[in-house]
Amino acid sequence: MTDRRVVGLRDRLIRACEGATGLSPDTVTDPSHFDEALDGALRTFQQNKGLIVDGVLGPETETALTQAQYTLGDRPLYFDAEHPLRGEDVERIQANLSRLGFYYGHLNGVFCRKTHYAVVELQENLGLEPNGVVDLDTIAALARINKNITSSKAYSLRDYARLEQATNALKQRVIILLPWASSGQAVSPSAPEQFTGDQERITTDVALRTYELLNNVGASPIVVGTENYTTKAGEPVRTAETKAIATDGHSDALVLTLHCDWNTSGSANGVATYYWGNQDGTETYSPIGEMAARYILKELVSRTGAQDLGCHARQWELLRYSDAPTVWVDLGYLSSSSDSGQLEDPEHRERLAESILCALQRMFVQSNDTVATGTMSLSDIEAYYNK
C-alpha cells in the first residue's frame, strides 16, 4: 500500500518505539509505501501495548500511538475537566506519585481530578506553588526525591485492601454488566452482517440472566443500556445509559463487559477473559480485575465444558479507563458451529450466568473452605446469605 499518511505513521512510530530502525523516511526509497519494516514495527508496537497484533492502524492502535508521542517533560500537564490530557507522560507522573503515596488511582494515563489533587499535595510537600500543574520545576523536584524509591504499587495495595474488607461478599455490592452493544467496541471486519445482531442479543440475554441471579442474593447489579427491562417477577431492572454513569459514586464496583467473538476459521472456539495489565506479566494494573477474570474463566470452563483460551492481560481502552476493575468476558465464537449452537441455547446462557455468579461469590468470600471450582450450587449461595 502507498499513501501519503504512511510518512506520518513512520515518524510517529519512531517517536513511540525506542530503538526503531529502518523506519525513517530518509532511509527508504519510497517513504509513502507501507513496507515490511513498517508492518513489523507496527506489530511490535501493538504487541508491547497489549493490543491485538494485526498490523492495522485501527481505533485502539491509533489512540495508543497518539498517547505514546509524549514523554514526561514534553508538555505541561494539568487538569481539564472537559478535555482531559491523556498520554504516557501522564501515566508516568501517576506512577511516580503512586510510589510516593500521593496517588491511589489506576495508572490509566488520564489526568483526572484525582491526579490533580495528588500533584497539589506533592507540590505542597516540596514547597512549590500548589497549582496542580506538572511543569519542569515540579518534574525536577520529583526526580530529586524519586531516585531511591522503588515501586510500592500503591494502586494495587488499595485494590487488595478493598477486597480484604469485603466482609459481606456480594451483599449490596455493585456489579455493572455491559452487553456488547453498550461497550462501544467495533465489530471484526471479517464478521458477517448478522454477527452484530446476534452478539447484541446473546450478550444482553446473558447480562439480564446474570442480573437476576445477582439481584436474588442481595447484590446491586446494573445493566448498561438504554432499554427498559424487567425481571421475571415484573420488577424494573436497574439500568444506566453509560458505564461512566453506572460507576459514578461506586468506587467498589466491578464491571463485567460481555462479548462474543468471530474468526475466519470455523475451528476457533472457546471462552477467554481479559483484565487490565501488561501482556508480559510485569505489571498488573487491576489486581481485582485479574482475580475476577481468573475465577470467571475457571467457572465458565468447568460448568460449560468450553475450550479454555486463557486469562490475559491487555491494555484495551475498555479495561483501562475506569477506576472500577473491569473484566472482558468472551463467551464463545459465533463463527464456530459448536459454540454458536450452545450460545443459542437458553439453558447454556443460564449456565454462563450461573458461572459468573459463582465465580464472584468465590472471589469475594475468599474463605479456606470454599467449595471447588464448578461444584458450588445456587442453593449453596442462597444458604450463605440466609445464615
Short mmCIF file of C-alpha atoms in Angstrom, two decimals:
data_model
loop_
_atom_site.label_atom_id
_atom_site.label_comp_id
_atom_site.label_asym_id
_atom_site.label_seq_id
_atom_site.Cartn_x
_atom_site.Cartn_y
_atom_site.Cartn_z
CA MET A 1 0.00 0.00 0.00
CA THR A 2 1.18 3.52 -0.85
CA ASP A 3 -0.34 6.56 0.87
CA ARG A 4 0.99 9.95 1.98
CA ARG A 5 -0.27 9.21 5.52
CA VAL A 6 2.29 6.40 5.75
CA VAL A 7 5.06 9.04 6.02
CA GLY A 8 3.45 10.43 9.17
CA LEU A 9 2.97 6.92 10.56
CA ARG A 10 6.70 6.31 10.18
CA ASP A 11 7.56 9.42 12.20
CA ARG A 12 5.04 8.56 14.92
CA LEU A 13 6.35 5.02 15.32
CA ILE A 14 9.93 6.31 15.55
CA ARG A 15 8.91 8.61 18.41
CA ALA A 16 6.89 5.87 20.12
CA CYS A 17 9.30 2.95 19.77
CA GLU A 18 12.74 3.03 21.33
CA GLY A 19 15.37 1.66 19.01
CA ALA A 20 13.11 1.57 15.95
CA THR A 21 15.32 1.13 12.88
CA GLY A 22 14.68 1.20 9.17
CA LEU A 23 11.63 3.43 9.50
CA SER A 24 12.99 6.90 8.82
CA PRO A 25 11.65 8.45 5.60
CA ASP A 26 15.24 9.38 4.78
CA THR A 27 16.39 5.73 4.68
CA VAL A 28 13.80 4.25 2.27
CA THR A 29 13.20 4.66 -1.44
CA ASP A 30 9.50 5.47 -1.09
CA PRO A 31 8.53 6.68 2.43
CA SER A 32 4.83 6.59 1.49
CA HIS A 33 4.98 2.82 0.88
CA PHE A 34 3.78 0.52 3.69
CA ASP A 35 6.68 -1.92 3.57
CA GLU A 36 7.65 -4.96 5.66
CA ALA A 37 9.79 -2.93 8.09
CA LEU A 38 6.87 -0.62 8.84
CA ASP A 39 4.48 -3.55 9.21
CA GLY A 40 6.88 -5.21 11.65
CA ALA A 41 7.31 -2.02 13.68
CA LEU A 42 3.55 -1.51 13.92
CA ARG A 43 3.01 -5.10 15.03
CA THR A 44 5.79 -4.78 17.62
CA PHE A 45 4.17 -1.62 18.97
CA GLN A 46 0.80 -3.41 19.21
CA GLN A 47 2.45 -6.34 20.98
CA ASN A 48 4.17 -4.05 23.50
CA LYS A 49 0.91 -2.22 24.22
CA GLY A 50 -1.15 -5.36 24.75
CA LEU A 51 -3.26 -4.69 21.65
CA ILE A 52 -4.48 -7.12 19.01
CA VAL A 53 -1.46 -7.71 16.77
CA ASP A 54 -2.85 -7.36 13.27
CA GLY A 55 -0.66 -4.70 11.63
CA VAL A 56 -3.71 -2.49 11.12
CA LEU A 57 -3.88 1.11 12.35
CA GLY A 58 -7.36 0.74 13.86
CA PRO A 59 -9.01 2.95 16.52
CA GLU A 60 -7.32 1.23 19.51
CA THR A 61 -3.87 1.35 17.91
CA GLU A 62 -4.40 4.94 16.75
CA THR A 63 -5.25 6.01 20.31
CA ALA A 64 -2.28 4.16 21.81
CA LEU A 65 0.07 5.60 19.20
CA THR A 66 -1.17 9.14 19.82
CA GLN A 67 -0.67 8.80 23.56
CA ALA A 68 2.80 7.35 23.07
CA GLN A 69 4.03 10.54 21.41
CA TYR A 70 4.63 12.26 24.75
CA THR A 71 7.35 11.64 27.30
CA LEU A 72 7.35 13.31 30.70
CA GLY A 73 8.54 16.89 30.29
CA ASP A 74 7.41 17.34 26.68
CA ARG A 75 4.46 19.45 27.78
CA PRO A 76 2.94 20.86 30.97
CA LEU A 77 0.31 18.59 32.49
CA TYR A 78 -2.81 19.92 34.19
CA PHE A 79 -6.43 19.05 34.89
CA ASP A 80 -9.01 19.90 32.22
CA ALA A 81 -12.45 18.55 33.09
CA GLU A 82 -13.86 18.86 29.56
CA HIS A 83 -10.82 17.63 27.62
CA PRO A 84 -8.59 15.59 29.96
CA LEU A 85 -4.97 15.23 28.90
CA ARG A 86 -4.02 11.64 28.01
CA GLY A 87 -0.69 10.06 27.28
CA GLU A 88 2.25 8.05 28.52
CA ASP A 89 3.64 11.16 30.18
CA VAL A 90 0.50 11.30 32.33
CA GLU A 91 0.87 7.63 33.19
CA ARG A 92 4.49 8.27 34.18
CA ILE A 93 3.60 11.08 36.59
CA GLN A 94 0.84 8.91 38.05
CA ALA A 95 3.36 6.09 38.62
CA ASN A 96 5.79 8.47 40.35
CA LEU A 97 3.04 9.89 42.54
CA SER A 98 1.91 6.35 43.37
CA ARG A 99 5.41 5.34 44.51
CA LEU A 100 5.44 8.32 46.87
CA GLY A 101 2.00 7.50 48.28
CA PHE A 102 0.21 10.58 46.91
CA TYR A 103 -1.84 8.85 44.23
CA TYR A 104 -4.02 5.77 44.75
CA GLY A 105 -5.91 5.67 41.46
CA HIS A 106 -5.30 3.47 38.46
CA LEU A 107 -2.36 4.30 36.22
CA ASN A 108 -4.57 4.92 33.21
CA GLY A 109 -2.74 7.85 31.61
CA VAL A 110 -5.67 10.24 32.08
CA PHE A 111 -5.01 13.47 34.01
CA CYS A 112 -8.16 13.27 36.15
CA ARG A 113 -9.20 15.23 39.22
CA LYS A 114 -7.63 12.61 41.47
CA THR A 115 -4.29 13.11 39.69
CA HIS A 116 -4.63 16.89 40.11
CA TYR A 117 -5.13 16.58 43.87
CA ALA A 118 -2.10 14.26 44.11
CA VAL A 119 0.09 16.77 42.24
CA VAL A 120 -1.10 19.60 44.52
CA GLU A 121 -0.26 17.53 47.61
CA LEU A 122 3.17 16.74 46.19
CA GLN A 123 3.86 20.41 45.45
CA GLU A 124 2.81 21.43 48.95
CA ASN A 125 5.24 18.88 50.41
CA LEU A 126 8.05 20.09 48.15
CA GLY A 127 7.46 23.77 48.89
CA LEU A 128 6.37 24.53 45.33
CA GLU A 129 3.40 26.57 44.24
CA PRO A 130 0.45 24.15 44.67
CA ASN A 131 -1.19 24.89 41.33
CA GLY A 132 -1.59 21.27 40.17
CA VAL A 133 0.45 21.90 37.02
CA VAL A 134 3.23 19.44 36.28
CA ASP A 135 5.85 21.81 34.87
CA LEU A 136 9.63 21.48 34.60
CA ASP A 137 10.18 22.69 38.19
CA THR A 138 7.80 20.02 39.53
CA ILE A 139 9.43 17.30 37.40
CA ALA A 140 12.92 18.32 38.53
CA ALA A 141 11.93 18.33 42.20
CA LEU A 142 10.21 14.97 41.78
CA ALA A 143 13.31 13.48 40.16
CA ARG A 144 15.49 14.55 43.10
CA ILE A 145 13.40 12.67 45.66
CA ASN A 146 12.41 9.73 43.45
CA LYS A 147 15.86 8.25 42.74
CA ASN A 148 15.93 5.70 45.52
CA ILE A 149 12.25 4.88 45.79
CA THR A 150 11.08 1.56 44.37
CA SER A 151 7.54 0.91 43.22
CA SER A 152 5.22 0.23 46.13
CA LYS A 153 2.32 -0.26 43.72
CA ALA A 154 0.08 1.75 45.97
CA TYR A 155 -2.77 1.45 43.49
CA SER A 156 -2.57 -2.35 43.76
CA LEU A 157 -2.38 -2.26 47.54
CA ARG A 158 -5.54 -0.14 47.67
CA ASP A 159 -7.35 -2.65 45.45
CA TYR A 160 -6.26 -5.56 47.65
CA ALA A 161 -7.35 -3.67 50.76
CA ARG A 162 -10.79 -3.17 49.24
CA LEU A 163 -11.08 -6.89 48.61
CA GLU A 164 -9.96 -7.86 52.11
CA GLN A 165 -12.57 -5.53 53.62
CA ALA A 166 -15.39 -7.15 51.63
CA THR A 167 -16.95 -8.89 54.61
CA ASN A 168 -20.46 -9.09 53.13
CA ALA A 169 -19.34 -10.77 49.90
CA LEU A 170 -21.91 -9.95 47.21
CA LYS A 171 -24.44 -8.35 49.54
CA GLN A 172 -25.19 -4.82 48.21
CA ARG A 173 -22.08 -4.96 46.01
CA VAL A 174 -22.41 -3.00 42.75
CA ILE A 175 -21.79 -5.22 39.71
CA ILE A 176 -22.05 -3.37 36.40
CA LEU A 177 -22.95 -5.52 33.39
CA LEU A 178 -22.14 -4.29 29.88
CA PRO A 179 -23.69 -6.20 27.00
CA TRP A 180 -21.65 -5.84 23.83
CA ALA A 181 -23.87 -3.05 22.39
CA SER A 182 -23.07 -0.81 25.39
CA SER A 183 -19.30 -1.41 25.25
CA GLY A 184 -18.59 0.78 22.24
CA GLN A 185 -16.37 -1.89 20.69
CA ALA A 186 -16.13 -2.26 16.92
CA VAL A 187 -17.04 -5.48 15.12
CA SER A 188 -14.36 -7.56 13.39
CA PRO A 189 -14.21 -6.62 9.68
CA SER A 190 -14.36 -10.32 8.78
CA ALA A 191 -17.66 -10.88 10.60
CA PRO A 192 -20.86 -11.19 8.54
CA GLU A 193 -23.71 -8.70 8.84
CA GLN A 194 -25.82 -10.84 11.18
CA PHE A 195 -22.97 -11.12 13.71
CA THR A 196 -23.76 -7.69 15.20
CA GLY A 197 -27.38 -8.50 15.94
CA ASP A 198 -26.60 -11.99 17.23
CA GLN A 199 -23.85 -10.74 19.55
CA GLU A 200 -26.08 -7.99 20.92
CA ARG A 201 -28.97 -10.38 21.54
CA ILE A 202 -26.88 -13.09 23.21
CA THR A 203 -24.77 -10.83 25.45
CA THR A 204 -27.85 -8.85 26.52
CA ASP A 205 -29.65 -12.06 27.48
CA VAL A 206 -26.65 -13.31 29.49
CA ALA A 207 -26.37 -9.90 31.20
CA LEU A 208 -30.06 -9.98 32.19
CA ARG A 209 -29.82 -13.56 33.46
CA THR A 210 -26.73 -12.62 35.48
CA TYR A 211 -28.55 -9.54 36.79
CA GLU A 212 -31.44 -11.73 38.00
CA LEU A 213 -29.14 -14.13 39.87
CA LEU A 214 -27.10 -11.32 41.47
CA ASN A 215 -30.23 -9.43 42.45
CA ASN A 216 -31.67 -12.53 44.12
CA VAL A 217 -28.69 -12.81 46.51
CA GLY A 218 -28.82 -9.14 47.52
CA ALA A 219 -26.20 -7.64 45.20
CA SER A 220 -26.83 -4.33 43.39
CA PRO A 221 -26.34 -5.15 39.71
CA ILE A 222 -26.74 -2.53 36.99
CA VAL A 223 -27.20 -3.24 33.27
CA VAL A 224 -25.75 -0.57 30.99
CA GLY A 225 -28.07 0.29 28.10
CA THR A 226 -30.99 2.45 27.11
CA GLU A 227 -33.68 -0.28 27.04
CA ASN A 228 -36.20 -0.77 29.84
CA TYR A 229 -36.07 -4.37 31.07
CA THR A 230 -38.00 -6.17 33.79
CA THR A 231 -37.14 -9.19 35.93
CA LYS A 232 -39.16 -12.42 35.90
CA ALA A 233 -41.08 -11.00 38.85
CA GLY A 234 -42.00 -7.93 36.80
CA GLU A 235 -39.71 -5.53 38.66
CA PRO A 236 -37.75 -2.93 36.64
CA VAL A 237 -34.09 -3.74 36.02
CA ARG A 238 -31.66 -1.11 37.30
CA THR A 239 -30.04 0.42 34.24
CA ALA A 240 -27.61 3.21 33.35
CA GLU A 241 -27.11 4.80 29.94
CA THR A 242 -23.32 4.60 30.05
CA LYS A 243 -20.59 2.89 32.06
CA ALA A 244 -19.42 6.28 33.34
CA ILE A 245 -22.85 7.00 34.83
CA ALA A 246 -23.06 3.49 36.27
CA THR A 247 -19.67 3.70 38.02
CA ASP A 248 -20.11 7.29 39.27
CA GLY A 249 -20.02 7.20 43.06
CA HIS A 250 -19.42 3.44 43.16
CA SER A 251 -15.70 3.16 43.94
CA ASP A 252 -16.03 -0.51 44.94
CA ALA A 253 -17.95 -1.57 41.82
CA LEU A 254 -16.87 -4.34 39.47
CA VAL A 255 -17.52 -4.03 35.73
CA LEU A 256 -18.14 -7.09 33.54
CA THR A 257 -18.29 -6.50 29.79
CA LEU A 258 -19.71 -9.41 27.77
CA HIS A 259 -18.73 -10.26 24.20
CA CYS A 260 -18.90 -12.93 21.51
CA ASP A 261 -16.03 -13.48 19.09
CA TRP A 262 -15.63 -14.20 15.38
CA ASN A 263 -12.81 -15.80 13.43
CA THR A 264 -12.36 -16.55 9.76
CA SER A 265 -11.61 -20.14 10.78
CA GLY A 266 -14.65 -22.11 11.88
CA SER A 267 -12.36 -24.23 14.08
CA ALA A 268 -11.75 -21.40 16.56
CA ASN A 269 -13.82 -21.98 19.69
CA GLY A 270 -13.77 -21.47 23.45
CA VAL A 271 -14.01 -18.85 26.17
CA ALA A 272 -11.49 -16.29 27.41
CA THR A 273 -11.26 -13.44 29.90
CA TYR A 274 -9.17 -10.26 29.96
CA TYR A 275 -8.12 -7.73 32.58
CA TRP A 276 -6.01 -4.57 32.62
CA GLY A 277 -2.28 -5.28 32.79
CA ASN A 278 0.94 -5.65 30.80
CA GLN A 279 0.96 -8.56 28.39
CA ASP A 280 4.45 -9.62 29.53
CA GLY A 281 3.16 -10.02 33.08
CA THR A 282 5.49 -7.41 34.60
CA GLU A 283 2.65 -5.20 35.84
CA THR A 284 -0.91 -5.92 36.94
CA TYR A 285 -2.73 -2.61 37.00
CA SER A 286 -6.00 -4.09 38.23
CA PRO A 287 -5.47 -6.85 40.81
CA ILE A 288 -9.20 -7.26 41.45
CA GLY A 289 -9.81 -7.32 37.71
CA GLU A 290 -7.24 -10.09 37.31
CA MET A 291 -8.66 -12.10 40.19
CA ALA A 292 -12.22 -11.80 38.89
CA ALA A 293 -11.11 -12.70 35.36
CA ARG A 294 -9.39 -15.87 36.60
CA TYR A 295 -12.31 -17.01 38.76
CA ILE A 296 -14.82 -16.36 35.98
CA LEU A 297 -12.78 -18.26 33.40
CA LYS A 298 -12.40 -21.28 35.69
CA GLU A 299 -16.13 -21.45 36.37
CA LEU A 300 -17.06 -20.99 32.69
CA VAL A 301 -14.77 -23.82 31.61
CA SER A 302 -15.82 -26.13 34.44
CA ARG A 303 -19.58 -25.58 34.10
CA THR A 304 -19.91 -25.46 30.30
CA GLY A 305 -17.09 -27.69 29.09
CA ALA A 306 -15.90 -24.89 26.80
CA GLN A 307 -12.35 -24.74 25.47
CA ASP A 308 -10.11 -22.78 27.87
CA LEU A 309 -8.50 -19.97 25.84
CA GLY A 310 -6.90 -18.39 28.88
CA CYS A 311 -6.98 -15.30 31.05
CA HIS A 312 -4.97 -12.46 29.55
CA ALA A 313 -3.60 -9.03 30.47
CA ARG A 314 -4.46 -6.33 27.95
CA GLN A 315 -4.39 -2.53 27.78
CA TRP A 316 -7.59 -2.07 25.80
CA GLU A 317 -9.38 1.20 26.49
CA LEU A 318 -12.49 -0.53 27.81
CA LEU A 319 -10.39 -2.19 30.53
CA ARG A 320 -8.16 0.78 31.24
CA TYR A 321 -10.22 3.95 31.53
CA SER A 322 -12.18 3.32 34.69
CA ASP A 323 -11.33 3.37 38.38
CA ALA A 324 -13.58 0.33 38.74
CA PRO A 325 -11.89 -3.03 37.99
CA THR A 326 -13.14 -4.26 34.62
CA VAL A 327 -13.24 -7.79 33.17
CA TRP A 328 -13.80 -8.53 29.48
CA VAL A 329 -15.56 -11.91 29.05
CA ASP A 330 -15.59 -13.63 25.65
CA LEU A 331 -18.47 -16.11 25.81
CA GLY A 332 -17.61 -18.02 22.63
CA TYR A 333 -17.18 -17.82 18.87
CA LEU A 334 -20.27 -17.30 16.73
CA SER A 335 -18.12 -18.40 13.79
CA SER A 336 -17.92 -21.87 15.39
CA SER A 337 -20.85 -24.22 14.79
CA SER A 338 -20.40 -25.80 18.23
CA ASP A 339 -20.08 -22.51 20.14
CA SER A 340 -22.89 -20.76 18.25
CA GLY A 341 -25.19 -23.73 18.76
CA GLN A 342 -24.59 -23.59 22.51
CA LEU A 343 -24.93 -19.80 22.71
CA GLU A 344 -28.34 -20.04 21.03
CA ASP A 345 -29.48 -22.45 23.77
CA PRO A 346 -31.22 -20.64 26.69
CA GLU A 347 -30.06 -23.33 29.13
CA HIS A 348 -26.44 -22.74 28.13
CA ARG A 349 -26.83 -18.98 28.60
CA GLU A 350 -28.26 -19.68 32.05
CA ARG A 351 -25.16 -21.75 32.86
CA LEU A 352 -22.99 -18.85 31.72
CA ALA A 353 -24.84 -16.54 34.13
CA GLU A 354 -24.53 -19.09 36.95
CA SER A 355 -20.80 -19.37 36.26
CA ILE A 356 -20.37 -15.62 36.69
CA LEU A 357 -22.39 -15.57 39.92
CA CYS A 358 -20.47 -18.49 41.45
CA ALA A 359 -17.12 -17.02 40.39
CA LEU A 360 -17.89 -13.70 42.08
CA GLN A 361 -19.15 -15.44 45.21
CA ARG A 362 -15.96 -17.50 45.47
CA MET A 363 -13.79 -14.43 44.90
CA PHE A 364 -15.45 -12.16 47.42
CA VAL A 365 -15.87 -14.78 50.16
CA GLN A 366 -12.18 -15.83 49.98
CA SER A 367 -12.61 -18.48 52.68
CA ASN A 368 -10.40 -21.53 53.10
CA ASP A 369 -13.34 -23.93 52.93
CA THR A 370 -14.75 -22.58 49.67
CA VAL A 371 -16.02 -25.45 47.53
CA ALA A 372 -14.08 -26.49 44.46
CA THR A 373 -14.46 -24.86 41.07
CA GLY A 374 -17.64 -25.90 39.29
CA THR A 375 -19.28 -27.56 42.30
CA MET A 376 -20.91 -24.57 44.03
CA SER A 377 -24.69 -24.53 43.56
CA LEU A 378 -27.21 -21.71 43.66
CA SER A 379 -28.65 -23.23 46.83
CA ASP A 380 -25.18 -23.03 48.43
CA ILE A 381 -25.07 -19.31 47.73
CA GLU A 382 -28.63 -18.72 48.93
CA ALA A 383 -27.84 -20.63 52.14
CA TYR A 384 -24.76 -18.43 52.68
CA TYR A 385 -26.90 -15.28 52.69
CA ASN A 386 -29.70 -16.81 54.74
CA LYS A 387 -27.47 -17.74 57.69
#
